[in-house]
Every structure is written in structure tokens, then in C-alpha cells.
Amino acid sequence: MDRRRIIVGISGASGAVYGVRALETLRALDVETHLVVSKAGALTLEHELGMKVADVRALADRHYAIGDVGAACSSGSFRTLGMIVAPCSMKTLAEIATGVSSTLLTRSADVVLKERRRLVLLVRETPLTRVHLTNMLAVTDMGGIVAPPVPAFYTHPASIGDMVDHTVGRVLDLFDLDTSLVKRWSGMRTSGQQEEPE
């Protein structure tokens, strides 16, 4: 590979902003992106962000139709760093966990797992049923990483954008891609280090 590549999948769960922000950040890092958006993902993008699929596709280096199972990213011989599904619906999780590849999105995830590459799923649902948890465990057992987009309040975020950026930055950490998005934890001051009041 001349350039580093990552596949980005956007499914229909709430949280389309995570996929969009991942694409923007990967572009800034000069990482080649290959995008697959599900039909429900297209609806969520428009509802939550007012974005058309064409707007999001413009952020990626390559994009594919959800039914294009002959696309480059459907083959293990197409080398990538791995794949991010942001957000990841429970339907998408279930297909990945059971090896069902009804779309290019889930086929790409299956390929990433079989090639022992990094797969990170930003699963979005609450509360969770036993089926959801079982599927998360199955994906984890196969080497995938389940990374729900849980906000980190220790960073004292000032906006939703801050919370999104921190999550995206932490996800890209998993690919050894360092961004300026993460407010790194440096430890709490112990009582012995606190200044005495005057």
C-alpha cells in the first residue's frame, strides 16, 4: 500500500456524526478512506445532520453502493488497516457476529475479521438485550473491538462536538493513528500536591 487505508461503514443507528467526523479526521491524516453507507444510514444522515449521501461520499476517497459485493473492499486481497463502523446498528452487529453478509458493509467487516485486521464497531443502542450482549461477545471473541460512543466527562467537554471528537480520536488510537482530538489523561492531583488555600 502506498497510502494507509481504512474502510468506513455508516449504518442506520443514531450517531451518524461519528462516521462523518471519522472521515473528516482520516482525510486530515492523509489516510485513504473507502466508504459504505447502508440505506438506513442514508436516512439517518439526512435526519440528524441534514446531509445527503452525496455530501458524505465527497469526504471519502472511494465510495461504494451498499449492494456492490464485487467492490474492492469485499476481498481480503485488498489491503487495509481495517474498518470502522460508525455508528453500528444492532442489525449490522448481528450480521457481523453471525457471519451473515447480506450487504457490502457486513461483507467488508467479515473480510476484515477473517484477515485478522482491526474492526471497531461503535455500537449504538440502550438498554441492551441478551441478544445484543451475546453478539458483542461473539464479535469480541473473533478479534473485533466493540467501542460504544460513551462520552468522557473527565475531559470537561464544552460541546457535543468536543464529545464526538474525543470518541473519534480514541477510536483512531486503536489504529495507532494519533490525532489532536484526544484530551489525554495525565492523572489527578493527589492531596499532597494540592496547594494550600491562602
PDB file of C-alpha atoms in Angstrom:
ATOM      1  CA  MET A   1       0.000   0.000   0.000  1.00  0.00           C
ATOM      2  CA  ASP A   2       1.325   3.418  -0.940  1.00  0.00           C
ATOM      3  CA  ARG A   3      -1.137   5.045   1.467  1.00  0.00           C
ATOM      4  CA  ARG A   4      -2.741   3.775   4.619  1.00  0.00           C
ATOM      5  CA  ARG A   5      -6.346   2.717   4.011  1.00  0.00           C
ATOM      6  CA  ILE A   6      -9.365   2.322   6.258  1.00  0.00           C
ATOM      7  CA  ILE A   7     -12.889   1.215   5.391  1.00  0.00           C
ATOM      8  CA  VAL A   8     -15.622   3.308   6.998  1.00  0.00           C
ATOM      9  CA  GLY A   9     -19.148   1.939   7.309  1.00  0.00           C
ATOM     10  CA  ILE A  10     -22.133   4.049   8.328  1.00  0.00           C
ATOM     11  CA  SER A  11     -25.218   2.077   9.340  1.00  0.00           C
ATOM     12  CA  GLY A  12     -28.667   3.307  10.332  1.00  0.00           C
ATOM     13  CA  ALA A  13     -28.180   3.687  14.091  1.00  0.00           C
ATOM     14  CA  SER A  14     -28.301   7.121  15.675  1.00  0.00           C
ATOM     15  CA  GLY A  15     -24.932   8.862  15.733  1.00  0.00           C
ATOM     16  CA  ALA A  16     -24.172   9.455  12.046  1.00  0.00           C
ATOM     17  CA  VAL A  17     -21.943  12.328  13.152  1.00  0.00           C
ATOM     18  CA  TYR A  18     -19.324   9.795  14.306  1.00  0.00           C
ATOM     19  CA  GLY A  19     -18.912   8.401  10.817  1.00  0.00           C
ATOM     20  CA  VAL A  20     -18.767  11.851   9.253  1.00  0.00           C
ATOM     21  CA  ARG A  21     -16.217  13.102  11.760  1.00  0.00           C
ATOM     22  CA  ALA A  22     -14.117   9.961  11.283  1.00  0.00           C
ATOM     23  CA  LEU A  23     -13.999  10.624   7.534  1.00  0.00           C
ATOM     24  CA  GLU A  24     -13.003  14.265   8.076  1.00  0.00           C
ATOM     25  CA  THR A  25     -10.282  13.307  10.532  1.00  0.00           C
ATOM     26  CA  LEU A  26      -8.887  10.494   8.386  1.00  0.00           C
ATOM     27  CA  ARG A  27      -8.681  12.887   5.434  1.00  0.00           C
ATOM     28  CA  ALA A  28      -6.675  15.321   7.571  1.00  0.00           C
ATOM     29  CA  LEU A  29      -4.333  12.436   8.460  1.00  0.00           C
ATOM     30  CA  ASP A  30      -3.938  11.532   4.756  1.00  0.00           C
ATOM     31  CA  VAL A  31      -5.492   8.105   5.296  1.00  0.00           C
ATOM     32  CA  GLU A  32      -7.297   6.762   2.245  1.00  0.00           C
ATOM     33  CA  THR A  33     -10.939   6.061   3.067  1.00  0.00           C
ATOM     34  CA  HIS A  34     -13.336   3.577   1.460  1.00  0.00           C
ATOM     35  CA  LEU A  35     -16.929   4.336   2.403  1.00  0.00           C
ATOM     36  CA  VAL A  36     -20.040   2.154   2.534  1.00  0.00           C
ATOM     37  CA  VAL A  37     -23.341   3.649   3.736  1.00  0.00           C
ATOM     38  CA  SER A  38     -26.387   1.472   4.380  1.00  0.00           C
ATOM     39  CA  LYS A  39     -29.844   2.525   3.183  1.00  0.00           C
ATOM     40  CA  ALA A  40     -30.900   3.245   6.763  1.00  0.00           C
ATOM     41  CA  GLY A  41     -27.611   5.106   7.255  1.00  0.00           C
ATOM     42  CA  ALA A  42     -28.554   7.463   4.435  1.00  0.00           C
ATOM     43  CA  LEU A  43     -31.850   8.224   6.165  1.00  0.00           C
ATOM     44  CA  THR A  44     -30.118   8.890   9.494  1.00  0.00           C
ATOM     45  CA  LEU A  45     -27.547  11.190   7.878  1.00  0.00           C
ATOM     46  CA  GLU A  46     -30.323  13.332   6.455  1.00  0.00           C
ATOM     47  CA  HIS A  47     -32.450  13.308   9.614  1.00  0.00           C
ATOM     48  CA  GLU A  48     -29.668  14.000  12.133  1.00  0.00           C
ATOM     49  CA  LEU A  49     -27.245  16.127  10.117  1.00  0.00           C
ATOM     50  CA  GLY A  50     -29.234  17.363   7.124  1.00  0.00           C
ATOM     51  CA  MET A  51     -26.651  15.718   4.854  1.00  0.00           C
ATOM     52  CA  LYS A  52     -27.265  13.831   1.629  1.00  0.00           C
ATOM     53  CA  VAL A  53     -25.293  10.661   0.938  1.00  0.00           C
ATOM     54  CA  ALA A  54     -23.519  12.547  -1.858  1.00  0.00           C
ATOM     55  CA  ASP A  55     -22.225  15.078   0.703  1.00  0.00           C
ATOM     56  CA  VAL A  56     -20.744  12.310   2.828  1.00  0.00           C
ATOM     57  CA  ARG A  57     -19.343  10.406  -0.134  1.00  0.00           C
ATOM     58  CA  ALA A  58     -17.440  13.565  -1.069  1.00  0.00           C
ATOM     59  CA  LEU A  59     -15.476  13.194   2.187  1.00  0.00           C
ATOM     60  CA  ALA A  60     -14.158   9.746   1.174  1.00  0.00           C
ATOM     61  CA  ASP A  61     -11.522   8.777  -1.360  1.00  0.00           C
ATOM     62  CA  ARG A  62     -13.702   5.937  -2.675  1.00  0.00           C
ATOM     63  CA  HIS A  63     -17.316   5.001  -2.055  1.00  0.00           C
ATOM     64  CA  TYR A  64     -19.414   2.004  -2.948  1.00  0.00           C
ATOM     65  CA  ALA A  65     -23.086   1.162  -3.198  1.00  0.00           C
ATOM     66  CA  ILE A  66     -24.384  -0.993  -0.344  1.00  0.00           C
ATOM     67  CA  GLY A  67     -25.171  -3.831  -2.761  1.00  0.00           C
ATOM     68  CA  ASP A  68     -21.838  -3.746  -4.617  1.00  0.00           C
ATOM     69  CA  VAL A  69     -20.471  -7.038  -3.290  1.00  0.00           C
ATOM     70  CA  GLY A  70     -17.864  -7.017  -6.055  1.00  0.00           C
ATOM     71  CA  ALA A  71     -16.214  -3.864  -4.676  1.00  0.00           C
ATOM     72  CA  ALA A  72     -12.524  -3.838  -3.778  1.00  0.00           C
ATOM     73  CA  CYS A  73     -13.193  -3.915  -0.029  1.00  0.00           C
ATOM     74  CA  SER A  74     -15.157  -7.177  -0.372  1.00  0.00           C
ATOM     75  CA  SER A  75     -11.903  -9.097  -0.862  1.00  0.00           C
ATOM     76  CA  GLY A  76      -9.207  -9.986   1.632  1.00  0.00           C
ATOM     77  CA  SER A  77      -6.565  -9.310  -1.022  1.00  0.00           C
ATOM     78  CA  PHE A  78      -7.465  -5.610  -0.799  1.00  0.00           C
ATOM     79  CA  ARG A  79      -5.104  -4.480   1.946  1.00  0.00           C
ATOM     80  CA  THR A  80      -6.327  -2.072   4.619  1.00  0.00           C
ATOM     81  CA  LEU A  81      -5.582  -1.171   8.216  1.00  0.00           C
ATOM     82  CA  GLY A  82      -9.105  -2.373   8.989  1.00  0.00           C
ATOM     83  CA  MET A  83     -12.596  -0.960   9.309  1.00  0.00           C
ATOM     84  CA  ILE A  84     -14.653   1.370  11.472  1.00  0.00           C
ATOM     85  CA  VAL A  85     -18.445   1.063  11.594  1.00  0.00           C
ATOM     86  CA  ALA A  86     -19.693   4.358  12.991  1.00  0.00           C
ATOM     87  CA  PRO A  87     -22.383   4.121  14.081  1.00  0.00           C
ATOM     88  CA  CYS A  88     -23.088   0.392  14.196  1.00  0.00           C
ATOM     89  CA  SER A  89     -26.720  -0.695  14.448  1.00  0.00           C
ATOM     90  CA  MET A  90     -27.778  -3.853  16.246  1.00  0.00           C
ATOM     91  CA  LYS A  91     -28.782  -5.351  12.880  1.00  0.00           C
ATOM     92  CA  THR A  92     -25.315  -4.712  11.497  1.00  0.00           C
ATOM     93  CA  LEU A  93     -23.736  -6.115  14.667  1.00  0.00           C
ATOM     94  CA  ALA A  94     -25.919  -9.236  14.396  1.00  0.00           C
ATOM     95  CA  GLU A  95     -24.892  -9.880  10.800  1.00  0.00           C
ATOM     96  CA  ILE A  96     -21.209  -9.470  11.636  1.00  0.00           C
ATOM     97  CA  ALA A  97     -21.484 -11.669  14.728  1.00  0.00           C
ATOM     98  CA  THR A  98     -23.165 -14.485  12.806  1.00  0.00           C
ATOM     99  CA  GLY A  99     -21.161 -14.241   9.589  1.00  0.00           C
ATOM    100  CA  VAL A 100     -24.182 -13.181   7.519  1.00  0.00           C
ATOM    101  CA  SER A 101     -23.055 -10.863   4.725  1.00  0.00           C
ATOM    102  CA  SER A 102     -26.191  -9.511   3.094  1.00  0.00           C
ATOM    103  CA  THR A 103     -24.577  -6.170   2.160  1.00  0.00           C
ATOM    104  CA  LEU A 104     -21.171  -4.804   1.249  1.00  0.00           C
ATOM    105  CA  LEU A 105     -20.937  -3.235   4.708  1.00  0.00           C
ATOM    106  CA  THR A 106     -21.201  -6.537   6.546  1.00  0.00           C
ATOM    107  CA  ARG A 107     -19.167  -8.381   3.906  1.00  0.00           C
ATOM    108  CA  SER A 108     -16.352  -5.861   4.373  1.00  0.00           C
ATOM    109  CA  ALA A 109     -16.477  -6.350   8.142  1.00  0.00           C
ATOM    110  CA  ASP A 110     -16.393 -10.121   7.684  1.00  0.00           C
ATOM    111  CA  VAL A 111     -13.332  -9.791   5.446  1.00  0.00           C
ATOM    112  CA  VAL A 112     -11.567  -7.601   7.998  1.00  0.00           C
ATOM    113  CA  LEU A 113     -12.184 -10.219  10.699  1.00  0.00           C
ATOM    114  CA  LYS A 114     -11.066 -13.176   8.584  1.00  0.00           C
ATOM    115  CA  GLU A 115      -7.881 -11.345   7.596  1.00  0.00           C
ATOM    116  CA  ARG A 116      -7.222 -10.596  11.301  1.00  0.00           C
ATOM    117  CA  ARG A 117      -7.306  -6.855  10.755  1.00  0.00           C
ATOM    118  CA  ARG A 118      -8.732  -4.264  13.138  1.00  0.00           C
ATOM    119  CA  LEU A 119     -12.519  -3.958  13.236  1.00  0.00           C
ATOM    120  CA  VAL A 120     -14.032  -1.306  15.508  1.00  0.00           C
ATOM    121  CA  LEU A 121     -17.793  -1.107  15.987  1.00  0.00           C
ATOM    122  CA  LEU A 122     -19.355   1.995  17.551  1.00  0.00           C
ATOM    123  CA  VAL A 123     -22.481   0.162  18.639  1.00  0.00           C
ATOM    124  CA  ARG A 124     -25.483   2.346  19.419  1.00  0.00           C
ATOM    125  CA  GLU A 125     -28.350   1.004  21.475  1.00  0.00           C
ATOM    126  CA  THR A 126     -29.660   1.183  25.020  1.00  0.00           C
ATOM    127  CA  PRO A 127     -30.777  -0.671  27.019  1.00  0.00           C
ATOM    128  CA  LEU A 128     -29.184  -3.873  25.762  1.00  0.00           C
ATOM    129  CA  THR A 129     -30.852  -7.254  25.454  1.00  0.00           C
ATOM    130  CA  ARG A 130     -29.135 -10.591  25.954  1.00  0.00           C
ATOM    131  CA  VAL A 131     -29.017 -10.978  22.163  1.00  0.00           C
ATOM    132  CA  HIS A 132     -27.168  -7.663  21.813  1.00  0.00           C
ATOM    133  CA  LEU A 133     -24.665  -8.633  24.501  1.00  0.00           C
ATOM    134  CA  THR A 134     -24.190 -12.115  23.041  1.00  0.00           C
ATOM    135  CA  ASN A 135     -23.460 -10.617  19.621  1.00  0.00           C
ATOM    136  CA  MET A 136     -20.970  -8.170  21.129  1.00  0.00           C
ATOM    137  CA  LEU A 137     -19.205 -11.050  22.866  1.00  0.00           C
ATOM    138  CA  ALA A 138     -19.127 -13.068  19.630  1.00  0.00           C
ATOM    139  CA  VAL A 139     -17.508 -10.192  17.724  1.00  0.00           C
ATOM    140  CA  THR A 140     -15.029  -9.643  20.560  1.00  0.00           C
ATOM    141  CA  ASP A 141     -14.131 -13.346  20.551  1.00  0.00           C
ATOM    142  CA  MET A 142     -13.400 -13.049  16.814  1.00  0.00           C
ATOM    143  CA  GLY A 143     -10.985 -10.177  17.424  1.00  0.00           C
ATOM    144  CA  GLY A 144     -13.264  -7.221  16.812  1.00  0.00           C
ATOM    145  CA  ILE A 145     -13.482  -4.276  19.171  1.00  0.00           C
ATOM    146  CA  VAL A 146     -16.849  -3.094  20.461  1.00  0.00           C
ATOM    147  CA  ALA A 147     -16.481   0.597  21.290  1.00  0.00           C
ATOM    148  CA  PRO A 148     -19.783   2.266  22.204  1.00  0.00           C
ATOM    149  CA  PRO A 149     -19.525   6.052  21.806  1.00  0.00           C
ATOM    150  CA  VAL A 150     -19.666   6.818  25.517  1.00  0.00           C
ATOM    151  CA  PRO A 151     -18.785  10.439  26.395  1.00  0.00           C
ATOM    152  CA  ALA A 152     -15.762  11.054  28.608  1.00  0.00           C
ATOM    153  CA  PHE A 153     -16.766  13.733  31.084  1.00  0.00           C
ATOM    154  CA  TYR A 154     -13.343  13.839  32.741  1.00  0.00           C
ATOM    155  CA  THR A 155     -12.228  15.902  29.731  1.00  0.00           C
ATOM    156  CA  HIS A 156     -14.764  18.611  30.650  1.00  0.00           C
ATOM    157  CA  PRO A 157     -16.309  18.835  27.165  1.00  0.00           C
ATOM    158  CA  ALA A 158     -17.762  22.212  26.293  1.00  0.00           C
ATOM    159  CA  SER A 159     -19.908  20.974  23.409  1.00  0.00           C
ATOM    160  CA  ILE A 160     -21.302  17.929  21.654  1.00  0.00           C
ATOM    161  CA  GLY A 161     -18.525  18.437  19.114  1.00  0.00           C
ATOM    162  CA  ASP A 162     -15.925  18.016  21.857  1.00  0.00           C
ATOM    163  CA  MET A 163     -17.501  14.709  22.903  1.00  0.00           C
ATOM    164  CA  VAL A 164     -17.666  13.458  19.314  1.00  0.00           C
ATOM    165  CA  ASP A 165     -14.046  14.457  18.668  1.00  0.00           C
ATOM    166  CA  HIS A 166     -12.810  12.673  21.781  1.00  0.00           C
ATOM    167  CA  THR A 167     -14.603   9.458  20.795  1.00  0.00           C
ATOM    168  CA  VAL A 168     -13.327   9.595  17.211  1.00  0.00           C
ATOM    169  CA  GLY A 169      -9.818  10.309  18.447  1.00  0.00           C
ATOM    170  CA  ARG A 170      -9.923   7.325  20.828  1.00  0.00           C
ATOM    171  CA  VAL A 171     -11.189   5.076  18.014  1.00  0.00           C
ATOM    172  CA  LEU A 172      -8.340   6.164  15.760  1.00  0.00           C
ATOM    173  CA  ASP A 173      -5.923   5.473  18.626  1.00  0.00           C
ATOM    174  CA  LEU A 174      -6.882   1.827  18.135  1.00  0.00           C
ATOM    175  CA  PHE A 175      -5.328   2.029  14.652  1.00  0.00           C
ATOM    176  CA  ASP A 176      -2.218   3.779  16.014  1.00  0.00           C
ATOM    177  CA  LEU A 177      -3.337   6.982  14.319  1.00  0.00           C
ATOM    178  CA  ASP A 178      -2.605   9.951  16.548  1.00  0.00           C
ATOM    179  CA  THR A 179      -4.857  12.959  16.238  1.00  0.00           C
ATOM    180  CA  SER A 180      -5.100  16.232  18.099  1.00  0.00           C
ATOM    181  CA  LEU A 181      -8.661  15.326  19.122  1.00  0.00           C
ATOM    182  CA  VAL A 182      -7.962  13.461  22.356  1.00  0.00           C
ATOM    183  CA  LYS A 183      -7.515  15.278  25.622  1.00  0.00           C
ATOM    184  CA  ARG A 184      -5.016  12.879  27.219  1.00  0.00           C
ATOM    185  CA  TRP A 185      -5.389  11.898  30.849  1.00  0.00           C
ATOM    186  CA  SER A 186      -2.366  12.928  32.886  1.00  0.00           C
ATOM    187  CA  GLY A 187      -3.609  11.857  36.313  1.00  0.00           C
ATOM    188  CA  MET A 188      -5.350  13.582  39.172  1.00  0.00           C
ATOM    189  CA  ARG A 189      -3.508  15.724  41.633  1.00  0.00           C
ATOM    190  CA  THR A 190      -3.142  13.896  44.901  1.00  0.00           C
ATOM    191  CA  SER A 191      -3.931  15.581  48.177  1.00  0.00           C
ATOM    192  CA  GLY A 192      -0.208  16.057  48.786  1.00  0.00           C
ATOM    193  CA  GLN A 193       0.117  18.010  45.557  1.00  0.00           C
ATOM    194  CA  GLN A 194      -2.774  20.352  46.120  1.00  0.00           C
ATOM    195  CA  GLU A 195      -1.931  23.888  47.010  1.00  0.00           C
ATOM    196  CA  GLU A 196      -2.875  25.068  50.461  1.00  0.00           C
ATOM    197  CA  PRO A 197      -5.525  27.796  50.482  1.00  0.00           C
ATOM    198  CA  GLU A 198      -4.156  31.210  51.430  1.00  0.00           C
TER     199      GLU A 198
END
